[in-house]
Tab-separated table of C-alpha atoms in Angstrom:
chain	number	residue	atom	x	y	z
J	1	UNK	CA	57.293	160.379	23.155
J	2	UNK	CA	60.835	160.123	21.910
J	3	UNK	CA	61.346	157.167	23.968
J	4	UNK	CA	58.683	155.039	21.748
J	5	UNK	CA	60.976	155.731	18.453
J	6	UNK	CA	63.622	154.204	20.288
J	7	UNK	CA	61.687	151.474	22.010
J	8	UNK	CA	60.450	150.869	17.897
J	9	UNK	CA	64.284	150.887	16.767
J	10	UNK	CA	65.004	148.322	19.225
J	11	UNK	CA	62.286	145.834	18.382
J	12	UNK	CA	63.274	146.590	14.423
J	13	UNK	CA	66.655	145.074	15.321
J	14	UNK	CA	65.452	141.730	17.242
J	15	UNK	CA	63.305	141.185	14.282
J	16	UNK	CA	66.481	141.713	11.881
J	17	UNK	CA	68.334	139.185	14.445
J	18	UNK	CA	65.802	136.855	14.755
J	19	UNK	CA	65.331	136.932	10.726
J	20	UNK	CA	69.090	136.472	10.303
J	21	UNK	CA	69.117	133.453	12.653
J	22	UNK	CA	65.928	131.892	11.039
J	23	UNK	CA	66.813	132.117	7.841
J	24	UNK	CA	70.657	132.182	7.720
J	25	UNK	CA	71.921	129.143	10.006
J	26	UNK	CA	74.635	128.018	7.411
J	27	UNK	CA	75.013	127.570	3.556
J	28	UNK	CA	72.660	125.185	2.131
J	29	UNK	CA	74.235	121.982	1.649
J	30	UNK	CA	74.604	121.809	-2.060
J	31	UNK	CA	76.145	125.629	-1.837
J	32	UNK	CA	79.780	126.007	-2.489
J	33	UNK	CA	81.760	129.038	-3.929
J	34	UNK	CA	81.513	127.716	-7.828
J	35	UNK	CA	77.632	127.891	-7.369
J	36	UNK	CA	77.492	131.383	-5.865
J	37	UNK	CA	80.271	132.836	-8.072
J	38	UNK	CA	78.302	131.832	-10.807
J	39	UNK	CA	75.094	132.992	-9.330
J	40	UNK	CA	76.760	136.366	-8.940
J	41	UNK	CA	77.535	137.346	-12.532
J	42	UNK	CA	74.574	135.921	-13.777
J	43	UNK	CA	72.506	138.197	-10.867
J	44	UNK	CA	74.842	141.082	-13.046
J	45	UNK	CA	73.392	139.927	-16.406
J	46	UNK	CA	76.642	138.233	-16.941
J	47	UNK	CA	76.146	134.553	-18.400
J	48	UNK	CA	78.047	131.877	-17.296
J	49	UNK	CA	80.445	131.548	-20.819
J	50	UNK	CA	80.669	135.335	-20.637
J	51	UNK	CA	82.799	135.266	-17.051
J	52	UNK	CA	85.983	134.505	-18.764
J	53	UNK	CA	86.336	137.795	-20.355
J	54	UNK	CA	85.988	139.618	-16.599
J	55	UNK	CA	87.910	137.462	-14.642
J	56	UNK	CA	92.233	138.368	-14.581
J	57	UNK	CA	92.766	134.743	-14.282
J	58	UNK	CA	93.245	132.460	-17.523
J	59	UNK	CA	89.913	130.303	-17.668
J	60	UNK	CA	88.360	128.915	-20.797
J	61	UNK	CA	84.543	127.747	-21.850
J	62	UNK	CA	85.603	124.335	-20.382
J	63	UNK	CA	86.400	126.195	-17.130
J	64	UNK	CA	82.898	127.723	-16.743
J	65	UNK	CA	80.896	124.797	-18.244
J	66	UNK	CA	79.370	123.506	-14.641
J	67	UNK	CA	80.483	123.824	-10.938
J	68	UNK	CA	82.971	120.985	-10.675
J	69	UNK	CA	85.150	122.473	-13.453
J	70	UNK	CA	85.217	126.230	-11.871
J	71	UNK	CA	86.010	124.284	-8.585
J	72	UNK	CA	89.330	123.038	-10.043
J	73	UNK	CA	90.341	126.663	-11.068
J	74	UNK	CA	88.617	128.744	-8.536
J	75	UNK	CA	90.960	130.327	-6.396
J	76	UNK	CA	91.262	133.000	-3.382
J	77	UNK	CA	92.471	135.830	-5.860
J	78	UNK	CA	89.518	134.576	-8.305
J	79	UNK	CA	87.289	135.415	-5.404
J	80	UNK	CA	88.232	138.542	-4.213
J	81	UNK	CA	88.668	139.901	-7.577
J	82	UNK	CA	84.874	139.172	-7.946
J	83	UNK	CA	83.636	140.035	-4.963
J	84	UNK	CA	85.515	143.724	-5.429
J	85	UNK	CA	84.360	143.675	-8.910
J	86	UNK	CA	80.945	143.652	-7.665
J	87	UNK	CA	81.161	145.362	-4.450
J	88	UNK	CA	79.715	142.004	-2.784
J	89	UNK	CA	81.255	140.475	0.779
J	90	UNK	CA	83.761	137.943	0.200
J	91	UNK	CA	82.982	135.576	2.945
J	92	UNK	CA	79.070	135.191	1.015
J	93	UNK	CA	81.548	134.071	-2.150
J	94	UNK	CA	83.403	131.588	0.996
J	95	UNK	CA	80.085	130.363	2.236
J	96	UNK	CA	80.913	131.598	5.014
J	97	UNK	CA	78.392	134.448	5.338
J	98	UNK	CA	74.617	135.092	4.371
J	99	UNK	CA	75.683	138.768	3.766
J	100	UNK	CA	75.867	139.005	0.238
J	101	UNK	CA	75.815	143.254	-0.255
J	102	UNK	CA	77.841	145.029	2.671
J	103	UNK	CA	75.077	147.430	3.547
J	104	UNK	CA	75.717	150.833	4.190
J	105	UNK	CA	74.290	152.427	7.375
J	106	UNK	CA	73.650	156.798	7.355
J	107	UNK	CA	70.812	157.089	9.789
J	108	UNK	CA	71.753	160.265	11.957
J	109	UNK	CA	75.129	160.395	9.337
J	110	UNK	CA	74.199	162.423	6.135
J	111	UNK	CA	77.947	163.724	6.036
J	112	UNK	CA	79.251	160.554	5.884
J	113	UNK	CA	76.342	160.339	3.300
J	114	UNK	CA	77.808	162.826	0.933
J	115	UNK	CA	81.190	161.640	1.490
J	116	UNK	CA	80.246	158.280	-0.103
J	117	UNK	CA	78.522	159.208	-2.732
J	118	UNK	CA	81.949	161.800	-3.525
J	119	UNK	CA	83.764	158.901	-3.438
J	120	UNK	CA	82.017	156.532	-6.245
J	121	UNK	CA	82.104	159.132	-8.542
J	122	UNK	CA	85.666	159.982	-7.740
J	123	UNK	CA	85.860	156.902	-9.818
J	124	UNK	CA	84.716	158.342	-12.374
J	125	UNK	CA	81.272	156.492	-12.181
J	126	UNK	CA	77.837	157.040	-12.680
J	127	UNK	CA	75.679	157.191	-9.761
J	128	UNK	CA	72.013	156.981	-9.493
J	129	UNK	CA	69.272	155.726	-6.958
J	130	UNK	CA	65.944	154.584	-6.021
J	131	UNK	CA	64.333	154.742	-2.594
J	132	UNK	CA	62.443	152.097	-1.893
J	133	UNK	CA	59.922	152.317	0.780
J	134	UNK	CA	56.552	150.362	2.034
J	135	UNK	CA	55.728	153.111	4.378
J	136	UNK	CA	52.393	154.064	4.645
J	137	UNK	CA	50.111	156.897	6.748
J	138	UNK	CA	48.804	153.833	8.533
J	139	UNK	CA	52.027	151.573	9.037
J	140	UNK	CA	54.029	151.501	12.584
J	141	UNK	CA	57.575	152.983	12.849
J	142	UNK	CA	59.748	150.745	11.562
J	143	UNK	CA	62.832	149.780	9.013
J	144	UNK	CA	60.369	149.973	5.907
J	145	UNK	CA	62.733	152.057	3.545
J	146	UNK	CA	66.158	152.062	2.217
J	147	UNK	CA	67.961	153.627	-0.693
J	148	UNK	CA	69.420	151.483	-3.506
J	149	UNK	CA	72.497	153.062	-5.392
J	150	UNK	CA	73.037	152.039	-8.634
J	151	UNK	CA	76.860	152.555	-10.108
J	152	UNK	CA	78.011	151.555	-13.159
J	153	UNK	CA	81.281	151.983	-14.295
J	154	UNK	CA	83.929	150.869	-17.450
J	155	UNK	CA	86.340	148.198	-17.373
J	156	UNK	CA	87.136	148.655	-21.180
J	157	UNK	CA	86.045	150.016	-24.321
J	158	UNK	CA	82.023	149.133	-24.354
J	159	UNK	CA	81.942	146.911	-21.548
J	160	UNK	CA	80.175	148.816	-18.587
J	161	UNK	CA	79.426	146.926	-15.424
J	162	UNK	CA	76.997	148.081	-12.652
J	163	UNK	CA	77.486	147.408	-8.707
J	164	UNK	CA	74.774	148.268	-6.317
J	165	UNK	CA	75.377	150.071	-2.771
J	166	UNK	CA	72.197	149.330	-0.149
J	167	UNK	CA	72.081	152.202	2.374
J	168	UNK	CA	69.004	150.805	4.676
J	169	UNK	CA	68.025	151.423	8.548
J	170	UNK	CA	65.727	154.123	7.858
J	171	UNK	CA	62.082	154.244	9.412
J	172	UNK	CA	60.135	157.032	7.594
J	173	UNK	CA	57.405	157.814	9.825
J	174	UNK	CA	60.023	158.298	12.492
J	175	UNK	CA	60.851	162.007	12.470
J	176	UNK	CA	64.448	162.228	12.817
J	177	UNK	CA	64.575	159.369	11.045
J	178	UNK	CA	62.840	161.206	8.046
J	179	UNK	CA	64.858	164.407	8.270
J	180	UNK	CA	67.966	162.803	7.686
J	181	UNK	CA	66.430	160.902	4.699
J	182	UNK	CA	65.637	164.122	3.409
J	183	UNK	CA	69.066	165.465	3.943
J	184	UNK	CA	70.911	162.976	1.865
J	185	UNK	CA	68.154	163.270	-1.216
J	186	UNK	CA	69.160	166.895	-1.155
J	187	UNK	CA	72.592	166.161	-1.044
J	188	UNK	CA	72.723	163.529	-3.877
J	189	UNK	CA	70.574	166.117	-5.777
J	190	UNK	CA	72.776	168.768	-5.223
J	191	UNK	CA	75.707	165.945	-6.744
J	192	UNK	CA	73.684	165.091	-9.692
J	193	UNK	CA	72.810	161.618	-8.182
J	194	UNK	CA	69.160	162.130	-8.811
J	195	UNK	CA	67.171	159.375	-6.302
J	196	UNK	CA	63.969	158.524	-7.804
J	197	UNK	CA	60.976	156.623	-5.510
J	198	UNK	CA	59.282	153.498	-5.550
J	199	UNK	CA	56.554	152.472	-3.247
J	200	UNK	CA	56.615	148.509	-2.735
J	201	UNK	CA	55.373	145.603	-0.393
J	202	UNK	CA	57.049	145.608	2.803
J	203	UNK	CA	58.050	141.931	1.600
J	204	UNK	CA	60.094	143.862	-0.707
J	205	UNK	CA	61.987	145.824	1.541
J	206	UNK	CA	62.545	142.472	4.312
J	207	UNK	CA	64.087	140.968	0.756
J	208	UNK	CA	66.459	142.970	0.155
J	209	UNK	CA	67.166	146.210	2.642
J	210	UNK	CA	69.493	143.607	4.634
J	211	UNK	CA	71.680	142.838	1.584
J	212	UNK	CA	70.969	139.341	1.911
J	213	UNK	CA	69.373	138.456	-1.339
J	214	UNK	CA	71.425	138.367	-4.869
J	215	UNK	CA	69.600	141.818	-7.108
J	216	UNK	CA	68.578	139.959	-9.810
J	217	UNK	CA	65.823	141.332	-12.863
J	218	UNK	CA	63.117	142.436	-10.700
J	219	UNK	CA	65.172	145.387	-9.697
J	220	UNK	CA	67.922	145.338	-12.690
J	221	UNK	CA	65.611	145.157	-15.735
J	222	UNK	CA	63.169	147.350	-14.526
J	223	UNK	CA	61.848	149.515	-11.285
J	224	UNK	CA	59.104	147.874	-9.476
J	225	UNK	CA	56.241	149.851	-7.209
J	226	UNK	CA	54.492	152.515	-7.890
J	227	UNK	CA	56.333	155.701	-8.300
J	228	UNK	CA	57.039	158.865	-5.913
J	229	UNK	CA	59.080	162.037	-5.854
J	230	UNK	CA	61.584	162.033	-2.915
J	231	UNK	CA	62.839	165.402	-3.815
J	232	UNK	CA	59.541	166.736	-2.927
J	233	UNK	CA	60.532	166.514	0.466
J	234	UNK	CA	63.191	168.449	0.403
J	235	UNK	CA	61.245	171.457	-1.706
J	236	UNK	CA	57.819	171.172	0.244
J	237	UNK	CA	57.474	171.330	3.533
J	238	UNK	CA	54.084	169.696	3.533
J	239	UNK	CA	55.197	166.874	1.380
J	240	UNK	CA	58.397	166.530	4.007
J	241	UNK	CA	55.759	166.136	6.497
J	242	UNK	CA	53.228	164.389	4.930
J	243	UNK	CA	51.109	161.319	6.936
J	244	UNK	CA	52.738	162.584	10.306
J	245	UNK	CA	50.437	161.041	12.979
J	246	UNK	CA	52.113	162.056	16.318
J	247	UNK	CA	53.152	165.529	17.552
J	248	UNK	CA	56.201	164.432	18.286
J	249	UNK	CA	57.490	163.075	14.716
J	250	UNK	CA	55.756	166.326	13.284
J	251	UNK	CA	58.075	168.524	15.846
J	252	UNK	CA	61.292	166.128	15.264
J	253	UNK	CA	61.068	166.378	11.695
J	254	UNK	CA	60.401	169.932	11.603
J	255	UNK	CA	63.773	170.571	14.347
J	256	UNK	CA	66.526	168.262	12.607
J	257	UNK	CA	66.359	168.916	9.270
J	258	UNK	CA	66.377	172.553	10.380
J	259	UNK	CA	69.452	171.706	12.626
J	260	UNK	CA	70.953	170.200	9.415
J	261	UNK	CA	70.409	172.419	6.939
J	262	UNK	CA	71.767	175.169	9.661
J	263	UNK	CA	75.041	173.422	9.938
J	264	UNK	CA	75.523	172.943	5.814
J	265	UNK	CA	73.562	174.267	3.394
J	266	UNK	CA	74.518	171.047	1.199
J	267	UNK	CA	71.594	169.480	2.663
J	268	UNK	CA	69.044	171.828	1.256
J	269	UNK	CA	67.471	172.307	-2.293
J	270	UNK	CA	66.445	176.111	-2.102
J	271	UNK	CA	68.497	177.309	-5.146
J	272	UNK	CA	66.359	175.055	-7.019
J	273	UNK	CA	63.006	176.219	-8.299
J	274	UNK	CA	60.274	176.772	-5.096
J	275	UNK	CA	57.290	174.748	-5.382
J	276	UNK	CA	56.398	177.476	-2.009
J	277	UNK	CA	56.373	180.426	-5.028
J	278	UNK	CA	59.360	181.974	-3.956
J	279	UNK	CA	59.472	181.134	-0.082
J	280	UNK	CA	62.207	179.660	0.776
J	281	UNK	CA	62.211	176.138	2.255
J	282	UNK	CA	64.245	176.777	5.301
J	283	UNK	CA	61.512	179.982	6.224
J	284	UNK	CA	58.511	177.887	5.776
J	285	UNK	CA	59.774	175.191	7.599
J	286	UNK	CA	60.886	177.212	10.711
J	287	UNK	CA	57.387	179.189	10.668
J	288	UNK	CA	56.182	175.771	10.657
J	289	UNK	CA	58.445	174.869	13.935
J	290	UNK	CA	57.038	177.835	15.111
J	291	UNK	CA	53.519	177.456	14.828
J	292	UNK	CA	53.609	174.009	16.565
């Protein structure tokens, strides 16, 4: 049975190709890197006479007032400032990419997980996030979640900034797939980077998981979907594997996050308050293993 997860992984990824080649063939033909640097700030709730004040570079109103003026300034340092600024890939800023948002890949990887999430708030940032998924009892394995980190940071008295991180390739009916989810929400927890849930359309997810649409006010101004509790799933076994519908995910589940929380107890929540009454979460869950 652990061959069909696979098989489903595989066929995720032609989709995500065959998307990227559909869609993405080249810049549109009135694109250029004045449009899209504008397009970026204003995506950060930055309007267009505002950039002058972020930017290191000397530019004035007259600078910012349409495209062909920021043309005459715009410049490579002017570009990567931005795109660092922003934590966006430079080449989208060149044209030269439909990538806008380098996402951030941590399937199988919930170390490297925590390590990320040490180092934004090494910064001295705040960190929160929202996992976004269109996963359903009834919907195939497939990519249909990913986690949105939110970070904003100073760059001077009163002026705070937020960049986003997408972390996406996660299929949450896949067992393994789900463990490892569950890991890093315990980890972040544990870190005081508290990720909320949001249950969407998968059109939402094909949007944005890939990091190839600007994050504009549907996600910065407010939280769309329906909510849900991610941490459940690291307190309740029964909410960790809730809407199972094969043996195999059940049994998957149940043996990797047990393997995980085995090798660092980072990845578990038991010191928090037991929705099991006092059992802890790594018992239940091996009786659990057991009983299948």
């Amino acid at each position: 049975m652990a061959v069909f997860g696979e098989i489903n992984s595989f066929l995720d990824f032609c989709e995500r190709v065959k998307r990227w080649f559909g869609k993405n063939k080249g810049p549109a033909i009135n694109d250029n890197p004045a449009k899209r640097f504008f397009e970026l700030f204003e995506a950060h709730g930055i309007h267009r006479n505002q950039i002058p004040r972020y930017v290191s570079q000397k530019l004035s109103l007259t600078d910012v007032q349409d495209e062909k003026s920021l043309l005459k300034k715009l410049d490579q340092k002017m570009i990567d400032d931005a795109a660092d600024l922003f934590a966006v890939n430079r080449e989208w800023l060149e044209c030269a990419s439909p990538d806008i948002y380098i996402a951030h890949d941590f399937y199988k990887r919930p170390k490297k997980f925590l390590a990320f999430i040490e180092e934004v708030l090494s910064k001295g940032s705040d960190l929160q996030g929202i996992i976004y998924t269109s996963a359903t009892e009834e919907s195939p394995q497939r990519e249909d979640t990913f986690i949105l980190l939110e970070e904003d940071f100073s760059i001077g008295e009163g002026q705070v900034l937020s960049r986003y991180h997408i972390c996406n390739n996660w299929h949450f009916n896949y067992g393994k797939s789900r463990a490892y989810l569950t890991a890093c929400v315990a980890a972040a927890w544990k870190k005081d980077v508290f990720l909320h849930g949001r249950k969407v359309p998968h059109e939402f997810i094909t949007k944005y998981a890939e990091g190839q649409s600007l994050l504009g006010e549907d996600i910065r101004d407010h939280s769309p979907g329906q909510h849900w509790h991610p941490e459940d799933m690291a307190l309740d076994p029964d909410k960790f594997l809730a809407g199972f519908r094969e043996g195999h995910n059940k049994v998957s589940a149940l043996k990797t996050i047990i393997r995980v929380q085995s090798d660092d107890e980072q990845f578990t929540l038991n010191e928090m308050y037991s929705v099991l009454r006092g059992v802890p979460f790594s018992e239940k869950l091996k009786s659990l293993e057991q009983s299948e």
